[in-house]
């Protein structure tokens, strides 16, 4: 039975040590901040019994947090983590929750250059991915398939395993402990170990918010088949670095292993763990450290953060037994309030409202609001003021193009619609992140290098947002791989007479067109002046053109593409006055050239992309036009000639 004496020490005051029988209380120590074992149930704790010992009825006495990474934020180690190796097997894993629309890197080891990735993990186009690369043409990229989408707003365990056998490296991806794909490549594709990044990394900026918790890097192959992921990791001999992310304050990325691989956080935020671990009876109960018989509670109805009378010990007086009063008096502490001794009739009763918790007011039972974010109703959350709502007060969100603010009642309140040129981002109206240019006359042209575009017979994607205008006739050129019209090139455009987008290939020995292996394929007529997404995709021996995410036409392709001269956006150099080579009358928005088939079926186009390992060149996402069209992925920037002007992009309407 519990010892007498000993009241819980509250943070900021001192307690008196307990004496007596087994399990006597230990005095609290002074302090100014949250501390496990101080007798107060802090945010992030399920209980607190005046000590931090395990297996004594307070298993959840640990302050838990996770790390929030909004757009552009990151954590970084200044040097390569000690123990990270390019030899043998390795395992990289973490728990993460990507908000809807998130796109980009989450965890990786990177050098300062674009193609210097020891490993990288993230979320792209709703797929989890794992990759390593050491040069533009030495990239091993693995995307998940047949698993939950990566930006579903739910917590997932992601593990990447690398093994090496001879000169071959094999990558395996697991999602929630289930095999999600594998890919093999030459071991030369593996870039040497480099500093660790969480969130944004050199050359890779994520869009949207992602939350991370429990990051562990290990030597060896921890997983060789499906497994049940641990929600909290412990360091062992194979641990290179372990980040619990429970700090709650400060800007230190703290390593819990013995290797001291600490880092610095920039632009991040901390959140209280809202209860990802299952409730444990004895950890969620409102008793002190022990039940009357000296054992932890074991009743199955113990609920996290909520007292039920079935959790309480049998405190019925035993007639004729001298210590009966001690059995009947139980120290009770609930809701983060004070401790008192109560008789059985004074113990808190069942409370079916999850948004309030029992509390002490002197020796009388009272209530306090439950922690914000406590689940309630079918799918609601407690607001922190005793109400059950659908959102947390002060939260912001975008409903369509209109911002929403969560009120004190936990309900969404629609705000004013965003004005032209702005979009709803993270609940606020902000300048549209994508830009545009206007090809304002037949001579409009931007000449750019074509580095990385000699891709032979490999898969590729050329995609762009375009909006026709009617300010001049004729002209159809949007993009040519070879502005001198050298052999084995690619072109796409908008034919003004028929108002069709097209794409195709050519060489010096045409026939070209259907069935020739040098296809020229077209969309249906576009008889409007709205923004449209166009994608030309080579997958194997087939070239397909997509309009607004739907396949419009396909044909066989057998040409090996080579960039024999610069690329042109608009009119081809040296072909002035020839309608087929003059600039098309369009506004051009975000544009991307990739060395992979990004689309293999119907899809929903997005207006903002992040540079990734498959990107060759990318324009008009974060950088507008000011006489120079900047390649946001590398060195294929160009200077405008003729009537090329900056304009609003598709994000502004």
XYZ file of C-alpha atoms in Angstrom:
653
model
C 0.000 0.000 0.000
C 1.116 3.566 -0.537
C 3.287 5.251 2.070
C 2.003 8.217 3.987
C 3.333 11.736 3.717
C 4.784 13.388 0.668
C 2.830 15.818 -1.428
C 3.666 16.490 -5.048
C 6.113 19.296 -5.728
C 4.730 21.804 -8.250
C 7.087 23.495 -10.734
C 8.359 26.640 -9.130
C 7.905 25.433 -5.521
C 9.419 22.720 -3.350
C 7.744 19.637 -1.906
C 8.349 17.586 1.235
C 9.790 14.107 0.953
C 7.571 11.136 1.799
C 8.329 8.317 4.194
C 6.687 5.066 5.091
C 5.499 2.080 3.087
C 6.307 0.969 -0.409
C 5.814 3.675 -3.004
C 6.071 6.683 -0.686
C 5.978 10.054 -2.485
C 9.133 11.920 -3.330
C 9.293 15.655 -2.884
C 9.145 17.865 -5.942
C 12.017 20.153 -6.791
C 11.895 23.800 -7.660
C 11.810 24.806 -11.292
C 10.541 27.296 -13.810
C 9.474 25.154 -16.770
C 7.778 21.867 -17.621
C 9.518 18.841 -16.132
C 8.603 15.200 -16.082
C 8.072 14.041 -12.512
C 7.195 17.416 -10.973
C 3.686 16.403 -9.908
C 1.969 18.514 -12.571
C 0.380 17.138 -15.734
C 2.079 19.286 -18.371
C 0.966 19.544 -22.017
C 2.436 16.515 -23.758
C 2.146 14.255 -20.668
C -0.557 11.717 -19.929
C 0.182 11.771 -16.201
C 2.800 12.860 -13.683
C 3.355 11.064 -10.380
C 6.207 13.161 -8.824
C 8.927 10.962 -10.295
C 10.172 9.902 -13.704
C 10.590 6.204 -12.888
C 9.006 3.699 -15.255
C 6.749 0.757 -14.449
C 5.216 2.405 -11.392
C 1.879 3.453 -12.860
C 2.982 6.511 -14.824
C 4.308 5.108 -18.074
C 3.397 8.221 -20.064
C 5.350 10.658 -17.901
C 7.433 12.016 -20.764
C 7.159 15.435 -22.347
C 6.468 14.811 -26.013
C 6.733 17.248 -28.925
C 7.157 17.183 -32.686
C 8.753 19.616 -35.166
C 6.801 21.749 -37.674
C 8.495 22.682 -40.976
C 6.620 25.372 -42.940
C 7.720 26.304 -46.479
C 11.459 27.041 -46.663
C 12.317 26.039 -43.070
C 14.984 23.472 -42.272
C 17.334 21.848 -39.802
C 20.983 21.242 -40.664
C 24.114 19.728 -39.210
C 27.139 21.878 -40.051
C 29.268 18.802 -40.765
C 28.670 15.266 -41.977
C 27.110 13.244 -39.125
C 29.724 11.104 -37.402
C 29.188 7.472 -38.346
C 27.300 8.143 -41.613
C 28.956 5.897 -44.187
C 28.898 5.272 -47.909
C 29.986 1.667 -47.421
C 27.763 -1.314 -46.718
C 24.125 -1.102 -45.658
C 22.286 1.835 -44.090
C 18.769 2.648 -42.880
C 17.079 6.074 -42.754
C 13.686 6.403 -41.051
C 11.314 8.915 -39.491
C 7.707 9.593 -38.597
C 6.170 12.392 -40.663
C 2.851 14.039 -41.481
C 2.625 16.062 -44.725
C -0.248 18.507 -45.028
C -2.386 18.363 -48.222
C -0.517 19.906 -51.154
C 2.936 19.456 -49.613
C 5.693 18.922 -52.201
C 9.415 18.498 -51.696
C 12.210 17.105 -49.529
C 11.792 16.043 -45.890
C 15.077 14.358 -44.896
C 18.431 13.883 -46.599
C 22.215 14.180 -46.640
C 23.376 16.676 -49.262
C 26.459 18.439 -50.545
C 26.281 22.062 -51.670
C 25.723 21.277 -55.366
C 22.560 20.264 -57.242
C 23.584 16.639 -57.913
C 25.201 15.846 -54.589
C 22.706 13.715 -52.676
C 24.007 10.958 -50.393
C 20.335 10.176 -49.812
C 17.059 12.071 -49.951
C 13.489 11.296 -48.816
C 10.357 13.318 -49.410
C 6.883 13.685 -50.897
C 6.284 14.516 -54.564
C 3.029 14.372 -56.561
C 1.395 12.390 -53.697
C 4.192 9.738 -53.748
C 6.873 9.088 -51.161
C 10.343 8.901 -52.678
C 13.923 7.830 -51.871
C 16.909 8.737 -54.040
C 20.643 9.230 -54.290
C 22.614 10.996 -57.032
C 26.166 11.998 -57.833
C 25.811 13.615 -61.282
C 23.056 14.735 -63.692
C 23.104 11.347 -65.417
C 23.756 9.311 -62.259
C 20.482 9.384 -60.331
C 18.832 6.462 -58.524
C 15.212 7.508 -57.835
C 12.553 5.319 -56.207
C 8.902 6.396 -55.875
C 6.303 4.573 -53.769
C 3.350 2.763 -55.313
C 0.250 1.059 -53.954
C 0.517 2.852 -50.584
C -1.320 5.799 -48.967
C -0.697 9.144 -50.657
C 2.074 11.093 -48.983
C 0.140 14.371 -48.447
C -2.972 12.948 -46.769
C -2.407 14.837 -43.485
C -1.846 11.609 -41.527
C 1.196 10.348 -39.601
C 3.262 7.744 -41.471
C 6.491 5.873 -40.764
C 8.881 6.087 -43.744
C 11.996 3.927 -43.941
C 14.633 3.795 -46.665
C 17.116 0.920 -46.707
C 20.293 0.839 -48.811
C 22.330 -2.302 -49.426
C 25.453 -2.773 -51.564
C 26.566 -5.976 -53.272
C 29.658 -5.747 -55.463
C 29.187 -2.763 -57.758
C 25.396 -2.621 -57.336
C 23.444 -0.502 -54.878
C 19.827 -1.419 -54.032
C 17.294 0.967 -52.479
C 14.157 -0.319 -50.707
C 11.324 1.912 -49.475
C 8.871 0.981 -46.696
C 5.733 2.978 -45.783
C 4.147 2.178 -42.411
C 6.245 -0.972 -42.310
C 4.979 -2.259 -45.675
C 7.210 -2.781 -48.717
C 6.582 0.092 -51.188
C 9.197 -0.446 -53.912
C 12.818 -1.180 -54.803
C 15.376 0.136 -57.303
C 18.946 -0.880 -58.182
C 21.718 1.250 -59.693
C 25.519 1.297 -59.979
C 27.199 2.083 -56.674
C 28.930 5.006 -58.419
C 25.585 6.839 -58.230
C 26.004 7.089 -54.424
C 27.337 10.505 -53.430
C 29.623 10.539 -50.346
C 28.098 11.246 -46.895
C 27.363 14.946 -46.369
C 25.649 17.233 -43.815
C 22.132 16.216 -42.776
C 19.130 18.350 -43.710
C 15.570 18.177 -42.365
C 13.142 20.050 -44.641
C 14.666 22.378 -47.214
C 18.054 21.382 -48.610
C 20.491 22.849 -51.161
C 18.649 23.155 -54.473
C 15.480 21.526 -53.128
C 12.867 23.803 -51.461
C 9.676 22.244 -50.149
C 6.255 23.824 -50.630
C 3.685 23.604 -47.832
C 4.006 22.338 -44.266
C 5.306 18.998 -43.037
C 5.640 17.721 -39.448
C 8.408 15.335 -38.396
C 9.195 13.246 -35.345
C 11.583 10.470 -34.316
C 14.327 10.611 -36.959
C 16.925 7.820 -36.887
C 19.930 7.118 -39.116
C 21.541 3.701 -38.743
C 24.257 1.529 -40.153
C 23.102 -1.871 -41.365
C 19.882 -3.189 -42.869
C 17.334 -2.778 -40.049
C 14.431 -4.018 -42.171
C 14.538 -6.876 -44.683
C 10.760 -7.358 -44.960
C 7.466 -5.955 -43.665
C 7.533 -4.914 -40.004
C 5.584 -3.047 -37.310
C 7.217 0.391 -36.865
C 8.138 1.513 -33.351
C 6.580 4.874 -32.488
C 9.611 5.884 -30.436
C 13.181 4.799 -31.149
C 15.943 3.941 -28.693
C 19.651 4.229 -29.522
C 21.711 1.081 -29.993
C 25.086 0.091 -31.426
C 23.856 0.675 -35.005
C 22.501 4.186 -34.346
C 24.339 6.981 -36.189
C 21.956 9.756 -35.111
C 18.617 9.876 -33.277
C 16.419 12.956 -33.019
C 13.426 12.607 -30.651
C 12.407 16.246 -31.350
C 10.864 16.603 -27.885
C 12.748 19.791 -26.967
C 9.781 22.146 -27.332
C 11.974 25.272 -27.237
C 15.096 26.590 -28.909
C 16.767 26.076 -32.265
C 18.899 22.990 -31.560
C 18.430 19.791 -33.539
C 19.473 17.570 -30.621
C 21.006 14.133 -31.240
C 20.058 11.552 -28.584
C 22.723 9.082 -29.738
C 26.251 9.041 -28.321
C 27.698 10.553 -31.526
C 26.848 14.204 -30.824
C 25.442 14.935 -34.288
C 23.577 18.070 -33.219
C 22.324 20.635 -35.728
C 20.613 24.025 -35.971
C 16.954 24.727 -36.781
C 15.913 27.691 -38.932
C 12.319 28.871 -39.389
C 10.813 25.825 -37.665
C 8.234 25.605 -34.852
C 7.371 23.157 -32.067
C 4.000 21.495 -31.458
C 2.730 19.591 -28.437
C 2.210 15.924 -29.118
C -1.573 15.558 -29.271
C -1.524 11.901 -28.277
C -0.042 9.652 -30.946
C 0.657 6.904 -28.398
C -2.051 4.595 -27.139
C -3.436 5.273 -23.669
C -1.863 3.166 -20.952
C -3.798 2.289 -17.859
C -1.765 3.627 -14.966
C -0.418 6.353 -17.222
C -3.747 7.971 -18.004
C -5.304 7.395 -14.552
C -5.757 10.166 -12.014
C -4.214 8.269 -9.110
C -0.792 8.774 -7.595
C 2.057 6.483 -8.624
C 0.445 3.327 -7.230
C -2.943 1.792 -6.657
C -3.956 0.737 -3.137
C -2.323 -2.659 -3.505
C 1.004 -1.248 -4.682
C 0.458 -2.215 -8.349
C -0.253 -0.073 -11.387
C -3.833 0.150 -12.636
C -4.694 -2.473 -15.235
C -8.352 -1.753 -16.013
C -8.952 -1.692 -19.778
C -11.257 1.315 -19.590
C -8.414 3.666 -18.663
C -8.645 6.616 -21.084
C -5.868 9.065 -21.897
C -6.454 12.324 -20.047
C -9.869 11.278 -18.663
C -10.737 9.809 -15.272
C -13.340 7.065 -14.953
C -14.388 5.580 -11.648
C -13.586 2.074 -12.884
C -9.902 3.034 -12.830
C -9.909 3.775 -9.114
C -8.727 1.176 -6.578
C -10.968 -0.500 -4.089
C -10.732 1.914 -1.146
C -13.520 0.377 0.952
C -12.652 0.563 4.717
C -11.702 -2.754 6.290
C -13.443 -2.981 9.716
C -11.148 -3.789 12.609
C -7.946 -3.163 10.637
C -5.774 -0.390 12.061
C -4.558 0.924 8.712
C -8.031 1.030 7.142
C -8.086 4.878 7.030
C -4.882 4.863 4.958
C -6.538 2.480 2.518
C -9.506 4.827 2.226
C -7.489 7.992 1.674
C -5.948 8.263 -1.784
C -3.835 11.220 -2.997
C -5.691 12.442 -6.091
C -4.278 14.847 -8.702
C -6.207 15.547 -11.910
C -6.283 18.141 -14.657
C -2.956 19.674 -13.685
C -4.476 21.128 -10.473
C -3.424 20.655 -6.839
C -3.126 17.423 -4.860
C -5.439 16.581 -1.966
C -6.512 13.565 0.087
C -10.039 12.430 -0.645
C -12.431 9.855 0.743
C -14.123 7.461 -1.688
C -17.215 9.644 -1.881
C -15.091 12.642 -2.887
C -13.238 10.947 -5.733
C -13.939 12.320 -9.235
C -16.803 10.633 -11.040
C -17.067 9.566 -14.673
C -16.952 12.467 -17.102
C -18.318 11.787 -20.590
C -17.375 15.224 -21.990
C -13.835 14.880 -23.421
C -13.378 18.667 -23.637
C -13.348 19.147 -19.854
C -11.339 17.195 -17.293
C -11.893 16.760 -13.571
C -9.904 19.171 -11.401
C -9.399 20.032 -7.771
C -10.758 23.207 -6.186
C -9.631 22.963 -2.597
C -11.159 19.657 -1.559
C -14.051 19.915 -4.016
C -14.298 18.397 -7.444
C -14.294 20.875 -10.339
C -13.377 20.878 -14.024
C -10.803 22.460 -16.333
C -10.764 22.692 -20.147
C -9.012 19.771 -21.823
C -5.836 20.436 -23.803
C -6.401 22.005 -27.243
C -6.469 19.322 -29.911
C -7.956 16.571 -27.698
C -10.218 14.451 -29.966
C -13.964 14.854 -29.435
C -17.137 13.892 -31.259
C -16.966 11.949 -34.510
C -13.982 13.887 -35.909
C -13.715 17.090 -33.862
C -11.082 18.620 -31.601
C -11.352 20.357 -28.261
C -10.773 24.112 -28.535
C -9.018 24.629 -25.189
C -11.978 26.534 -23.713
C -14.223 23.555 -23.014
C -15.899 23.370 -26.437
C -15.788 20.745 -29.155
C -15.160 22.208 -32.619
C -13.915 21.267 -36.052
C -10.707 23.337 -35.819
C -8.394 24.955 -33.261
C -9.033 28.663 -32.542
C -6.671 30.876 -34.519
C -5.958 28.234 -37.178
C -6.030 29.356 -40.808
C -6.969 27.448 -43.910
C -7.881 27.853 -47.579
C -11.316 26.721 -48.750
C -11.021 26.872 -52.500
C -9.522 30.306 -53.147
C -11.008 31.886 -50.007
C -9.146 32.144 -46.633
C -10.777 30.798 -43.492
C -10.042 31.620 -39.835
C -11.028 29.351 -36.947
C -12.998 31.258 -34.294
C -13.024 30.777 -30.516
C -15.996 28.430 -30.933
C -13.888 26.039 -33.029
C -15.800 26.770 -36.242
C -14.414 28.042 -39.554
C -15.176 31.653 -40.445
C -14.880 32.595 -44.123
C -12.808 35.730 -44.763
C -12.735 38.106 -47.736
C -11.874 36.519 -51.088
C -8.346 37.061 -52.407
C -7.924 39.821 -54.958
C -6.582 39.370 -58.479
C -2.908 38.462 -58.550
C -3.018 36.818 -55.133
C -3.942 33.344 -53.949
C -4.856 31.778 -50.636
C -1.713 30.305 -49.087
C -1.665 28.865 -45.535
C -4.913 30.703 -44.828
C -3.803 34.156 -46.009
C -3.909 35.996 -49.316
C -0.387 36.231 -50.719
C 1.137 37.215 -54.059
C 0.798 34.414 -56.574
C 3.991 32.313 -56.393
C 4.011 31.553 -60.117
C 4.915 34.094 -62.771
C 4.326 34.593 -66.479
C 5.637 36.160 -69.684
C 3.865 37.451 -72.764
C 5.070 36.671 -76.271
C 3.800 39.957 -77.715
C 4.805 39.667 -81.362
C 6.150 37.267 -84.016
C 9.772 38.197 -83.204
C 9.506 37.506 -79.454
C 12.265 35.087 -78.483
C 14.329 33.838 -75.538
C 17.424 31.794 -76.356
C 18.698 29.488 -73.590
C 21.420 26.844 -73.311
C 20.212 23.259 -73.594
C 22.419 21.620 -70.977
C 21.110 18.215 -69.964
C 18.652 17.981 -72.884
C 20.617 15.464 -74.986
C 18.626 12.594 -73.554
C 18.741 10.153 -76.461
C 15.907 7.646 -76.294
C 15.236 8.147 -72.571
C 11.856 9.207 -71.217
C 11.189 12.929 -70.865
C 8.438 15.461 -70.073
C 8.043 18.991 -71.440
C 5.192 20.843 -69.715
C 3.977 24.405 -69.443
C 1.012 26.621 -68.641
C -0.153 28.757 -71.585
C -2.968 31.186 -72.335
C -3.648 32.237 -75.957
C -4.195 35.878 -76.928
C -5.399 37.305 -80.223
C -3.100 40.286 -80.692
C -1.510 39.015 -83.912
C -2.046 36.245 -86.448
C 0.236 33.450 -87.578
C 3.162 32.281 -85.490
C 3.087 28.991 -83.655
C 6.438 28.365 -81.920
C 6.515 27.967 -78.133
C 9.631 25.824 -77.558
C 12.305 24.213 -79.750
C 15.170 22.086 -78.441
C 17.437 23.198 -81.347
C 16.883 26.832 -82.361
C 19.010 26.283 -85.483
C 16.578 23.483 -86.404
C 19.361 20.907 -86.276
C 18.473 17.251 -86.612
C 17.043 15.078 -83.857
C 15.188 17.819 -82.007
C 11.898 18.397 -80.210
C 9.346 21.169 -80.699
C 5.999 22.244 -79.273
C 3.710 25.125 -80.113
C 0.230 26.540 -80.709
C -1.079 26.654 -84.262
C -3.057 29.849 -84.694
C -5.208 28.789 -87.660
C -6.503 25.647 -85.931
C -5.975 26.801 -82.304
C -4.376 23.472 -81.374
C -1.412 22.810 -79.112
C 1.013 20.316 -80.626
C 4.305 18.565 -79.957
C 6.596 16.450 -82.091
C 10.128 15.496 -83.120
C 12.076 15.898 -86.351
C 15.305 14.967 -88.120
C 16.988 15.692 -91.422
C 15.588 12.588 -93.093
C 11.847 12.940 -92.560
C 9.087 11.674 -93.409
C 7.629 13.012 -90.185
C 4.149 12.660 -88.782
C 1.874 9.713 -87.924
C 3.567 6.323 -87.971
C 6.969 7.663 -89.044
C 8.672 7.484 -85.670
C 8.935 11.296 -85.808
C 5.462 12.087 -84.441
C 3.511 15.335 -84.652
C 0.473 15.123 -82.361
C -2.186 17.685 -81.455
C -4.863 18.518 -78.923
C -8.434 19.468 -79.758
C -9.010 23.133 -80.665
C -8.721 25.579 -77.748
C -11.212 28.346 -78.538
C -10.742 30.495 -75.441
C -8.222 32.763 -73.759
C -7.915 30.807 -70.502
C -4.873 29.205 -68.890
C -4.274 25.596 -69.914
C -1.699 23.007 -68.857
C 0.065 21.209 -71.722
C 2.399 18.235 -71.231
C 4.353 16.315 -73.872
C 5.520 12.996 -72.423
C 7.754 10.329 -73.891
C 7.375 6.953 -72.224
C 9.344 4.232 -73.944
C 8.427 4.215 -77.627
C 5.321 6.413 -77.278
C 4.894 10.200 -77.277
C 1.657 11.511 -75.677
C 0.292 15.050 -75.465
C -1.906 15.930 -72.465
C -4.250 18.932 -72.235
C -5.325 19.903 -68.710
C -4.373 16.466 -67.372
C -6.183 14.415 -70.037
C -4.422 12.470 -72.820
C -5.274 14.100 -76.165
C -3.216 12.074 -78.668
C -0.337 9.555 -78.889
C 2.004 8.224 -81.573
C 5.136 6.090 -81.869
C 8.522 7.773 -81.394
C 11.935 6.354 -82.287
C 14.150 9.416 -82.662
C 17.189 9.829 -80.372
C 17.081 13.423 -79.128
C 20.264 15.517 -79.153
C 20.650 19.223 -78.294
C 22.841 20.395 -81.188
C 22.256 24.111 -80.524
C 20.580 26.380 -78.003
C 16.909 26.037 -77.109
C 14.377 28.701 -78.101
C 11.239 29.900 -76.382
C 9.251 31.762 -79.045
C 10.700 32.445 -82.518
C 13.570 30.293 -83.720
C 16.829 32.156 -84.303
C 17.407 32.862 -88.012
C 13.850 32.023 -89.110
C 12.248 35.500 -89.044
C 9.103 35.976 -91.090
C 8.295 32.273 -91.428
C 4.940 31.671 -89.770
C 5.815 28.167 -88.635
C 8.824 29.469 -86.715
C 7.497 32.809 -85.431
C 6.450 33.111 -81.787
C 2.962 31.882 -80.917
C 0.552 34.555 -79.592
C 0.418 33.327 -76.004
C 1.081 34.094 -72.373
C 3.497 31.487 -70.981
C 3.436 30.473 -67.298
C 5.378 27.906 -65.220
C 7.433 25.706 -67.541
C 9.441 22.578 -66.756
C 11.670 20.130 -68.672
C 12.257 16.759 -67.003
C 14.237 13.598 -67.753
C 11.430 11.247 -66.769
C 7.868 10.453 -67.832
C 6.089 12.372 -65.072
C 2.588 11.418 -66.262
C 1.410 7.999 -67.449
C -2.345 8.581 -67.241
C -4.935 11.212 -66.359
C -3.802 13.622 -63.614
C -4.701 16.923 -61.949
C -2.231 19.622 -63.058
C -0.586 21.782 -60.393
C 0.705 25.298 -60.975
C 3.750 25.264 -58.720
C 6.493 22.621 -58.796
C 9.601 22.062 -56.695
C 12.936 21.306 -58.339
C 13.803 17.634 -57.887
C 16.329 15.099 -59.139
C 14.466 14.679 -62.455
C 14.281 18.388 -63.312
C 16.460 19.606 -66.204
C 15.178 23.197 -66.323
C 12.346 25.088 -64.650
C 11.048 28.609 -65.224
C 8.504 31.122 -63.858
C 7.729 29.483 -60.523
C 9.528 31.622 -57.933
C 11.428 33.946 -60.259
C 9.712 36.390 -62.611
C 10.968 37.857 -65.884
C 12.993 41.090 -65.911
C 14.748 40.827 -69.255
C 16.274 37.515 -68.187
C 14.389 34.241 -67.872
C 16.002 32.467 -64.904
C 16.366 28.688 -64.805
C 15.415 27.837 -61.218
C 16.995 24.388 -61.549
C 20.429 25.334 -62.882
C 22.222 27.079 -65.716
C 19.790 27.198 -68.661
C 18.825 30.868 -68.226
C 18.254 33.163 -71.218
C 17.850 36.821 -72.238
C 14.709 37.999 -73.994
C 14.755 39.519 -77.496
C 11.917 41.500 -79.042
C 8.441 41.934 -77.487
C 8.816 39.658 -74.459
C 7.306 41.178 -71.306
C 6.524 40.041 -67.762
C 2.901 39.153 -66.993
C 0.753 37.554 -64.346
C 0.924 33.764 -64.193
C -1.914 31.238 -63.830
C -1.855 31.439 -60.020
C -3.318 34.930 -60.269
C -6.132 33.759 -62.519
